[in-house]
Amino acid sequence: MGKTMAEKIIGSHTEEGEASAGDTVEVSVDLLMVHEVLGARIMPVLDEMEVDHVWDRSRIFVVNDHWAPAPDVRSAEIHRRNREFVRRYGIDHFCDVDCGICHQVLLESGLIRPGDLVIGSDSHSTSYGALGAFSTGLAATDCAIIIATGQTWLRVPETIRIDVEGELSPPLMSKDLILRLIADLGNDGANYRSIEFHGETVERMSVESRVTMCNMAIEAGAKSGLMTPNNAAREWVRSRAEGDVGVEVLPDRDAEYVDTLHYDLESIGLEPYVAAPPSPASGRPVSEFEGIKIDQAFLGSCTNGRLEDLRIAARMMRGKRVHPGARMIVTPASREVYMNALREGIIQTLMEAGAIVTNSTCGACVGGHLGVLGEGEVCISSTNRNFPGRMGHREAQIYLASPATVAASAVRGEITDPREEMTR
Amino acid sequence: MSRTIRGRAWVVDDYIDTDQIISGKYLRILDYEEMARHALEIPRPGLAEQIRPGDVIVAGRNFGGGSSREEAPRVLQVLGIGCVIAESFARLFYRNAFNIGLPALILRDAHTRFNDGENVTVDVARGEVRLEERGVLLHCEPVPPLMMRLLEAGGAVALYKMRTTERVSKQE
Ligand code: SF4
């Protein structure tokens, strides 16, 4: 019986060199990403373990991104501890508060290659599947053990295969597609499983659009979201990785999937999708929400804070104004994204339209700072989670949507179909 | 782990995600005791104050979905919760709970079978839950061997330490 991408990649990181769905195996990790969880939670576990070494300083990536720069004393203390850790162990890869969101900066770093097995201290570590790496999030204790040993255990997941055909053209974005897929799967529809995304639509996507999809695979409960590298992904890796460009892993033709789903975008008539609170799996066509007044439009996060996201927002908002009843906050996902957007004049366009542009951080996405919601406020957001309390007050309402829908809604002050704003 | 857990059952709904167990805004609190006061305050305001050692959380589907945060099982454990029983768990919550030595038991239709606040006795190794006042015995899915090993060791850190000492003594 053939093997899936998850089986192959996990298998190649075991001593036996092989693994099948359902096995519980010990794996060697290629790279570990840790953010503020390091200073806050992992370091105390390392103390408890009486560990005073790291397994490999060149395979640990530390980021200060969630509350960056520190909005309060507590965050400052966590950042300070991270810096101290980096200095003490001579960690090679460190992004301090000036860098951007962990997943984006890690993708930009060139340290992720097809075929790698990557763990992050963050559930959206599934993002790196866009480059053909198996990646997943684990929490403090598991990360501490990886820091000490470079190893962890994984239960090899079964895989759901999703094939997508058809044109995805602006203002439709991969965000609309993934919101639709998650709505169909349900928020635990892929629990304990991996998702493989295939088909010509995925094959044609930019790296940015692919990351959005793999990033949100976790919102259906998936352990990982995987794609085979396309030309865009190959070029991305080639231009960033030093020398080693990894090993592309393809699923076998006779790989066994627990489920295979086919989507033809034309025949399903995919529309811009919006997920109403309180679940990312509650997506419905935007037409069902049109007219809902918003207080805030947020464009940012590891899901949709990249150049193509800012670019489409600027294209929709050029020469227009953010509605006087609303505010718009734009948080580029990384310094690199920010600088490129500056060069392209995107930042200027957005600011002229009245948007507030912040430094690169998780910020509003996690209700940390730079756009926290008050009681009863309504936000349309390009992020990935709309749980109660996620972006501030528990009575605030978060609607998840694509950057195009966020921009169109900012202009009208209410949830708006981006296709209308595009043609105006 | 032959220890039995005795306490009251506190029932919550389906789809209680990690942000509802402990909201992101409290993650910067370094002291777990202080953080734990905010546990479950979104779905069950005031519950954290009532919890006594040995009490049990009973939930519906996909308990602990969302973030990888270990703070979610940890705040429950710090409050004294002896185990969590749910119809199903999100993958990360399940793993994190056993890593810190908090048993998570899977029981079909879990949250419809308990009265909020009733007395229960849980035998984790056998997967048995007794509803004391009603004399009802419920059977959970067996805990997988690896998870049982984690519990018996007292969590992943304790297991790590046991293994490193074994390795050192083998080398000597
Ligand atoms: S941007 Fe939001 S979802 Fe992404 S890593 Fe930061 S807090 Fe998590």
Tab-separated table of C-alpha atoms and ligand atoms in Angstrom, chain A residues 65-66 101-103 122 124 215 301-303 362 365-366 384 390, ligand 1:
chain	number	residue	atom	x	y	z
A	65	ASP	CA	6.344	38.531	18.041
A	66	HIS	CA	3.069	38.228	19.906
A	101	ILE	CA	5.150	37.280	13.040
A	102	CYS	CA	6.902	33.971	13.706
A	103	HIS	CA	5.393	31.941	10.854
A	122	ASP	CA	2.206	27.588	18.119
A	124	HIS	CA	-0.492	27.722	13.280
A	215	ASN	CA	-2.192	28.047	8.180
A	301	SER	CA	-1.747	38.202	10.953
A	302	CYS	CA	0.097	35.101	9.795
A	303	THR	CA	-3.015	34.145	7.834
A	362	CYS	CA	0.543	39.526	16.204
A	365	CYS	CA	-5.061	39.047	16.261
A	366	VAL	CA	-4.489	37.741	19.776
A	384	ASN	CA	-7.924	32.917	11.594
A	390	ARG	CA	-10.016	36.350	21.011
C	1	SF4	S1	-0.803	36.367	13.991
C	1	SF4	FE1	-2.381	35.537	15.311
C	1	SF4	S2	-2.647	33.432	14.692
C	1	SF4	FE2	-0.722	34.145	13.814
C	1	SF4	S3	0.845	33.520	15.269
C	1	SF4	FE3	0.221	35.590	15.803
C	1	SF4	S4	-1.415	35.348	17.318
C	1	SF4	FE4	-1.143	33.373	16.306
